[in-house]
Coordinates of N, CA and C and ligand atoms in Angstrom, one line a residue:
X381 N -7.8 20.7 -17.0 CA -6.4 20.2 -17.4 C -5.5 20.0 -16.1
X382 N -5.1 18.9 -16.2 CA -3.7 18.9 -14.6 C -2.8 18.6 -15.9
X383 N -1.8 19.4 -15.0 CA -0.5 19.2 -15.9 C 0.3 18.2 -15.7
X384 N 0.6 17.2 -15.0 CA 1.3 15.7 -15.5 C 0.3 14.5 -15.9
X385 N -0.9 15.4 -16.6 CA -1.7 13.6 -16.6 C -1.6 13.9 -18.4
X386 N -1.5 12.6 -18.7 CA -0.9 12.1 -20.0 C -2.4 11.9 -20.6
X387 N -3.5 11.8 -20.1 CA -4.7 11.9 -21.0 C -5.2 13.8 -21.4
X388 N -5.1 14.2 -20.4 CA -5.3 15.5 -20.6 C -4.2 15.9 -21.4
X389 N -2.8 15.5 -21.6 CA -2.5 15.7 -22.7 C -2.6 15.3 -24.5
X390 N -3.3 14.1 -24.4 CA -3.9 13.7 -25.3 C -4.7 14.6 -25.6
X391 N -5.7 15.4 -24.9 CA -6.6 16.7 -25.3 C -6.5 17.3 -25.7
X392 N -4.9 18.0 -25.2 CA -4.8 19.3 -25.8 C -3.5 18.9 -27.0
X393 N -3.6 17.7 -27.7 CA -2.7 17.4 -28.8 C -1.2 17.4 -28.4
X394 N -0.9 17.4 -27.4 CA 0.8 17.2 -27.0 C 1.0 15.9 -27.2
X395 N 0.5 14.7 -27.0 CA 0.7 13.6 -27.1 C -0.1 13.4 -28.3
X396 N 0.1 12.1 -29.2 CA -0.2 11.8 -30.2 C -1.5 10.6 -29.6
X397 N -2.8 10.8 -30.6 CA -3.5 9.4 -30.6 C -3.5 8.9 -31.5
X398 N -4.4 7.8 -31.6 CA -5.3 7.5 -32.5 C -7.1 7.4 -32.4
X399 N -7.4 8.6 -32.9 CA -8.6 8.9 -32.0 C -9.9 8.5 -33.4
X400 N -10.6 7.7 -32.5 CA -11.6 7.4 -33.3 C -13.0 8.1 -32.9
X401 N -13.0 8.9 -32.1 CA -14.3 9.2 -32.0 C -14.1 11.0 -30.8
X402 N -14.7 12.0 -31.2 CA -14.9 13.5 -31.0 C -16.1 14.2 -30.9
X403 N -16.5 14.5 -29.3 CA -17.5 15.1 -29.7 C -16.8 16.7 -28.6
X404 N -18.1 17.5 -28.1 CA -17.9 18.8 -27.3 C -17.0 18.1 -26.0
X405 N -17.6 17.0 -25.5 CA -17.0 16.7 -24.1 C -16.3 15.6 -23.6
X406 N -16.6 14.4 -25.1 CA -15.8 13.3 -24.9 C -14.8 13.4 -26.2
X407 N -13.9 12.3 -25.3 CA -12.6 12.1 -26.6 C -12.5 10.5 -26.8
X408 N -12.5 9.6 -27.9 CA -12.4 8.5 -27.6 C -11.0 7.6 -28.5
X409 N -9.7 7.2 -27.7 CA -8.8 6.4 -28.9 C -8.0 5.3 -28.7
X410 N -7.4 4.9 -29.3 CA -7.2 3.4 -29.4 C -6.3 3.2 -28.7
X411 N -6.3 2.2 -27.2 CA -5.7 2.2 -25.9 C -4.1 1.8 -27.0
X412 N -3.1 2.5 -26.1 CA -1.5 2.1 -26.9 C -0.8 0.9 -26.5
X413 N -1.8 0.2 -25.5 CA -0.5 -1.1 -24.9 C -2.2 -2.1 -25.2
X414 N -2.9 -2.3 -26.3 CA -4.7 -2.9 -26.5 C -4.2 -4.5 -25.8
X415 N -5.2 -5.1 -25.3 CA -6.1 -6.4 -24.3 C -6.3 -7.1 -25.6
X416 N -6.4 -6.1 -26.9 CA -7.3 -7.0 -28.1 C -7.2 -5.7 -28.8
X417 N -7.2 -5.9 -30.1 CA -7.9 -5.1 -31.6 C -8.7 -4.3 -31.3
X418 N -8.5 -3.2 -31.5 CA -10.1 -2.5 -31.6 C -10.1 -1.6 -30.2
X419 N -9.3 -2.3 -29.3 CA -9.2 -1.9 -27.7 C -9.4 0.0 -27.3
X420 N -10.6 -0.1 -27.1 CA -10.4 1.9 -27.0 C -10.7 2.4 -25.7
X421 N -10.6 3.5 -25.3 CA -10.4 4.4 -24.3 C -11.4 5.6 -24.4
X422 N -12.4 5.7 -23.8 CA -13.2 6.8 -23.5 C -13.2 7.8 -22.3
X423 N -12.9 8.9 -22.6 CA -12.5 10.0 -21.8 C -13.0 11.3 -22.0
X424 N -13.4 11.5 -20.6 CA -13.9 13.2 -20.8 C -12.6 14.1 -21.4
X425 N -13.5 15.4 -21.8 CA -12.2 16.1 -22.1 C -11.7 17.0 -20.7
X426 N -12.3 17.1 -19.9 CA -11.6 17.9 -18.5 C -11.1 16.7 -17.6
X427 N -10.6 17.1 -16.9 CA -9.7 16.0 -15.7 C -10.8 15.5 -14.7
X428 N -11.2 14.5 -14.9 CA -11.3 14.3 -13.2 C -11.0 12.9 -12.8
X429 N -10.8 12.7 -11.6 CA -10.2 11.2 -11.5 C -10.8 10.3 -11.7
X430 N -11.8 10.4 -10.4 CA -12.7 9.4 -11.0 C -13.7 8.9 -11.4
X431 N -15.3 7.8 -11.9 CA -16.0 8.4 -11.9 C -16.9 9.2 -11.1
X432 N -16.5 8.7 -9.7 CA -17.7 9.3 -8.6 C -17.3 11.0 -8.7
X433 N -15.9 11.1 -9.2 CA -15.6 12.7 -9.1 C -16.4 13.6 -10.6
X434 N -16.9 13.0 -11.3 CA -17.4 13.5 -12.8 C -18.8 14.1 -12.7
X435 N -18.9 15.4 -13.0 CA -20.2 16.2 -12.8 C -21.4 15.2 -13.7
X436 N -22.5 15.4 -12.6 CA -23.5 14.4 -13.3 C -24.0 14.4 -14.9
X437 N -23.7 15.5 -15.2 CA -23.8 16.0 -16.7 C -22.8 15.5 -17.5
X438 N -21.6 15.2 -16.9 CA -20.7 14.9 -18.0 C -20.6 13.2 -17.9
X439 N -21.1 12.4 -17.1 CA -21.3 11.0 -16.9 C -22.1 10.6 -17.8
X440 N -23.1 11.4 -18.7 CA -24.1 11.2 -19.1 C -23.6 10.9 -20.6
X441 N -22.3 12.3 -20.7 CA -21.9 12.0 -21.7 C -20.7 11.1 -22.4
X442 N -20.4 10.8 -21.6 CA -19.5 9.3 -20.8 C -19.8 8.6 -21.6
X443 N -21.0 7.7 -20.9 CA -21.9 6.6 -21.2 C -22.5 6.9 -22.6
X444 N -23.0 7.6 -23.0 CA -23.3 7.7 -24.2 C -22.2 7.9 -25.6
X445 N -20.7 8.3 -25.5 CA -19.5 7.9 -26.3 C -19.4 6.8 -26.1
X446 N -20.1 5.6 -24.9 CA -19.5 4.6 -24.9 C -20.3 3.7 -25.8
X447 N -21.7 4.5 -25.4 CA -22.5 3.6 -26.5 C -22.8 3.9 -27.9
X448 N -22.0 4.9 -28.3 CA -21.7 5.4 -29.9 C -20.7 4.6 -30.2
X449 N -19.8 3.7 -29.4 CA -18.8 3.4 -29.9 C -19.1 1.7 -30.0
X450 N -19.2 1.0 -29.3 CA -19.4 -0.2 -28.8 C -19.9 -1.1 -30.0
X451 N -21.0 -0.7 -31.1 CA -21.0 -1.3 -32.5 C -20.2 -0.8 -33.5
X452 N -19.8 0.2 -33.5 CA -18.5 0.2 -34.5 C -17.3 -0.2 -34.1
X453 N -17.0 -0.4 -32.7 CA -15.9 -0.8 -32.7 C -16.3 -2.7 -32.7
X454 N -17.2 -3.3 -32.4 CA -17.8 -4.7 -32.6 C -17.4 -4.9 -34.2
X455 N -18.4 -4.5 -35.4 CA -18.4 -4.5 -36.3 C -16.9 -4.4 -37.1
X456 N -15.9 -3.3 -36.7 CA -15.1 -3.2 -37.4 C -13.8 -4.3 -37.1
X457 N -14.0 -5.0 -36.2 CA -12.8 -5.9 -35.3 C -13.4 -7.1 -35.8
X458 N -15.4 -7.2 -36.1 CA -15.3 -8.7 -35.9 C -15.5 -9.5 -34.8
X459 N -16.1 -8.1 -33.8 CA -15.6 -9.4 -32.4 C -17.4 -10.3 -32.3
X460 N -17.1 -10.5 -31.3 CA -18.4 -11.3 -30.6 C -19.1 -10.5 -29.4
X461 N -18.0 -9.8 -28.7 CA -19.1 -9.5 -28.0 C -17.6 -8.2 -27.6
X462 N -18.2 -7.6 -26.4 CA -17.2 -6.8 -25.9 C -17.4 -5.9 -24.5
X463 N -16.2 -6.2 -23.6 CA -16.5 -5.9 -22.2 C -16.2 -4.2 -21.9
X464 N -17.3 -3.5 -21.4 CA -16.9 -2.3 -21.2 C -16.9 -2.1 -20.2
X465 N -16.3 -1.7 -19.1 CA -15.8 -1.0 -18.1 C -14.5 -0.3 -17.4
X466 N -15.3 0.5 -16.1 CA -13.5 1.0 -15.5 C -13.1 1.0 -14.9
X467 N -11.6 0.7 -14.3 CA -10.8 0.7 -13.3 C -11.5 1.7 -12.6
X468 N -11.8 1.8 -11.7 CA -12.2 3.3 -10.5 C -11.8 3.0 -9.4
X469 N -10.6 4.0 -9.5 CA -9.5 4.0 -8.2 C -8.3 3.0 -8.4
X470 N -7.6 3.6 -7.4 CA -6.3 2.7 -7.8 C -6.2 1.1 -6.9
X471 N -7.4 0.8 -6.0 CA -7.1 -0.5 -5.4 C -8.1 -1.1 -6.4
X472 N -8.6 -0.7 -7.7 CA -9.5 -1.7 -8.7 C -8.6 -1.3 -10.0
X473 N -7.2 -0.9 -9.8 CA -6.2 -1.4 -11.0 C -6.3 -0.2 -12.0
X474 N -6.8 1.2 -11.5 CA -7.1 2.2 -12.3 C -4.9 3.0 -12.3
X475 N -5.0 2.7 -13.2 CA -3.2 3.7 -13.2 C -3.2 4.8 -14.0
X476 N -4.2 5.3 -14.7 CA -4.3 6.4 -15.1 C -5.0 7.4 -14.1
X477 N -4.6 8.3 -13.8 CA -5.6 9.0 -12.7 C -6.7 10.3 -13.4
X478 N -7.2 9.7 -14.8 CA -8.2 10.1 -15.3 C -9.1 9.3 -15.8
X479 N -10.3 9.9 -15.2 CA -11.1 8.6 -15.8 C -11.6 8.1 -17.3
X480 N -11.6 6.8 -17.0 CA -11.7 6.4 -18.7 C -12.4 4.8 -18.7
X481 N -13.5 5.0 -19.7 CA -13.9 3.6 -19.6 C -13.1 3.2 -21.2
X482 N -13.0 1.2 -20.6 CA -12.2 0.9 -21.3 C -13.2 0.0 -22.7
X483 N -13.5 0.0 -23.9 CA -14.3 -0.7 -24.3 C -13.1 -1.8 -25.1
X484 N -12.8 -3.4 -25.1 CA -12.1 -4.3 -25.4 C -12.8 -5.3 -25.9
X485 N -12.6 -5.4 -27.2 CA -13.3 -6.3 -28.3 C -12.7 -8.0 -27.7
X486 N -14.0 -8.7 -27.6 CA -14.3 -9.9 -26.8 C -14.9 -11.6 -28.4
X487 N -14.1 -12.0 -28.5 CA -13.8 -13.1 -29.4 C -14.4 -14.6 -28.9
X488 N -15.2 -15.3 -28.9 CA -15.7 -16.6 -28.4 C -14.3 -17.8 -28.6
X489 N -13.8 -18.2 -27.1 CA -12.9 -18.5 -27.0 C -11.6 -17.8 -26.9
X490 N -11.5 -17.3 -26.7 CA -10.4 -16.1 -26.5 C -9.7 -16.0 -25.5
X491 N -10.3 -16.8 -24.5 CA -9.4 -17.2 -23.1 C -9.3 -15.9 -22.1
X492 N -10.2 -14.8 -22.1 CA -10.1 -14.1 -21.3 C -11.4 -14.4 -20.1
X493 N -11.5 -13.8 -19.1 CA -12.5 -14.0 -18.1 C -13.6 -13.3 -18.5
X494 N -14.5 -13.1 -17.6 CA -16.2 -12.3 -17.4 C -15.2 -11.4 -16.3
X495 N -16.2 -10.5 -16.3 CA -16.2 -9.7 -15.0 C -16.4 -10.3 -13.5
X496 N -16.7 -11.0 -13.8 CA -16.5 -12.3 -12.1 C -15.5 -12.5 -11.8
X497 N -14.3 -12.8 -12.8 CA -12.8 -13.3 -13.2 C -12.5 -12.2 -11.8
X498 N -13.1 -11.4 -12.0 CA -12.0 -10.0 -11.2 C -11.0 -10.1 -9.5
X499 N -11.9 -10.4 -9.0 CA -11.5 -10.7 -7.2 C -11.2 -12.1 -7.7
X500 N -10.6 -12.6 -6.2 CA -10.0 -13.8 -6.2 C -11.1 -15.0 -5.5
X501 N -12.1 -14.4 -4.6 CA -13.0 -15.4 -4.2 C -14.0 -14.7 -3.8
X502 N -15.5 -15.2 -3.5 CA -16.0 -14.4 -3.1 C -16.3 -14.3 -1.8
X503 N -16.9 -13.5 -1.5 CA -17.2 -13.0 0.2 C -18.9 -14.0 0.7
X504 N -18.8 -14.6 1.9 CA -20.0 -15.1 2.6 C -21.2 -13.9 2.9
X505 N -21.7 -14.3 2.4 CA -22.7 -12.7 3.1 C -24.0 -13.7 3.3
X506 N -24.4 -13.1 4.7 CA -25.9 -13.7 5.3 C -27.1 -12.7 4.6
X507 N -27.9 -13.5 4.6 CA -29.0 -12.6 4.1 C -29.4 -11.2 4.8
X508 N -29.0 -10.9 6.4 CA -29.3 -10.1 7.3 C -28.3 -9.0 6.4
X509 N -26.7 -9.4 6.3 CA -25.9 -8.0 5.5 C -26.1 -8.1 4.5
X510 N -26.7 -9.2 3.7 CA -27.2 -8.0 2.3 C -28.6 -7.5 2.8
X511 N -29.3 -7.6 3.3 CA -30.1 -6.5 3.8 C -29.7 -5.3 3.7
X512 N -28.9 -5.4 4.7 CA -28.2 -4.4 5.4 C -27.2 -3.6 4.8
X513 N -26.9 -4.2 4.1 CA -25.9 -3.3 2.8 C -26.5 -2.6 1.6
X514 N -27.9 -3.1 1.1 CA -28.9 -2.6 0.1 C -29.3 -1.2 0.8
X515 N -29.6 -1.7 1.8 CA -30.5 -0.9 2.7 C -29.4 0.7 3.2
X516 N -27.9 0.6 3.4 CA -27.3 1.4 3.7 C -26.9 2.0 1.9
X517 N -26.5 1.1 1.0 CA -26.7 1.9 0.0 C -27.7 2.6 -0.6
X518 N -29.1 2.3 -0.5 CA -29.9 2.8 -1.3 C -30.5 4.1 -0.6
X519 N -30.3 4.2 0.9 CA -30.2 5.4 1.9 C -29.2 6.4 1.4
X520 N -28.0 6.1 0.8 CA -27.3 7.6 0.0 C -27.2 7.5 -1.1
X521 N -28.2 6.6 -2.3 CA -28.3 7.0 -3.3 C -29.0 8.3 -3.7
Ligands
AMP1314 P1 -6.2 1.8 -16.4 O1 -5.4 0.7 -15.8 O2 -7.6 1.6 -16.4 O3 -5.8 3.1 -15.8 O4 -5.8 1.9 -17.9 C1 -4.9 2.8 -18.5 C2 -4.8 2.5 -19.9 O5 -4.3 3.6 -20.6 C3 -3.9 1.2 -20.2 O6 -4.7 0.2 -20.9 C4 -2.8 1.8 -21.1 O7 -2.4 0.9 -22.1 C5 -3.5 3.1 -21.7 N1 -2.6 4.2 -22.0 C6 -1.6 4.7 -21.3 N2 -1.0 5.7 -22.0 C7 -1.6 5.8 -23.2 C8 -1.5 6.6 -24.3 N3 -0.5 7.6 -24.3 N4 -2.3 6.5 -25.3 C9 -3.2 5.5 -25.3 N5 -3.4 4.7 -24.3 C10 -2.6 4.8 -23.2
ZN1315 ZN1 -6.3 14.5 -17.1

């Protein structure tokens, strides 16, 4: 629990949700300002900011609320399809400083972007740095 973060208060019932989904370690409810219908918010129940900071144990359970949720929240909206991901960090637009994946019911024609949409252009990369960048990531994987 940190005491000014407004998700951790959603946990311990100070704030009000609309919570569609409860298990031991995740909490999951209907974002308050929604992109779309259906728009939900999946969150551990302890604090951490981001995901690199979340014990590998509880990532697991992350990703699995997210995929408990993803056809009932499809089915119940009607959508077509639906983009799940998360801000991580605040220079990728994260303003909550708990982490939370966002799952937002996706409509054919709808006018919103892919996940490409995100940056403004992309970067030249020679074949030698992506070498070299696989090669430095997959070294601290
Ligand atoms: P992010 O930019 O990824 O940090 O997204 C934070 C999300 O939390 C936004 O979509 C907000 O609409 C949502 N949000 C903020 N406060 C609340 C709240 N009290 N209940 C539900 N959703 C919230
Ligand atoms: Zn918190």
């Amino acid at each position: 629990m940190s005491d000014d973060c407004i998700f951790c208060a959603i946990v311990d019932g100070e704030i009000p949700s609309r919570t569609v989904y409860e298990d031991e370690e995740t909490l999951a409810f209907l974002d308050a300002n929604p992109l779309a219908p259906g728009h939900v918010l999946v969150i551990p129940k302890t604090h951490h900011e981001r995901l690199n900071d979340l014990p590998e144990a509880l990532s697991g359970a992350v990703l699995d609320a997210l995929y408990q949720l993803v056809s009932p929240v499809e089915t119940a909206i009607e959508a077509d399809g639906t983009t799940v991901a998360f801000n991580n960090g605040a220079a990728a637009g994260q303003e909550v400083p708990h982490v939370h994946g966002h799952i937002i019911p996706r409509f054919e024609g709808d006018g919103g972007g892919p996940i490409h949409a995100i940056t403004g252009s992309r970067p030249e990369l020679s074949d030698e740095e992506l070498d070299s960048i696989a090669e430095d990531i997959a070294g601290r994987a």
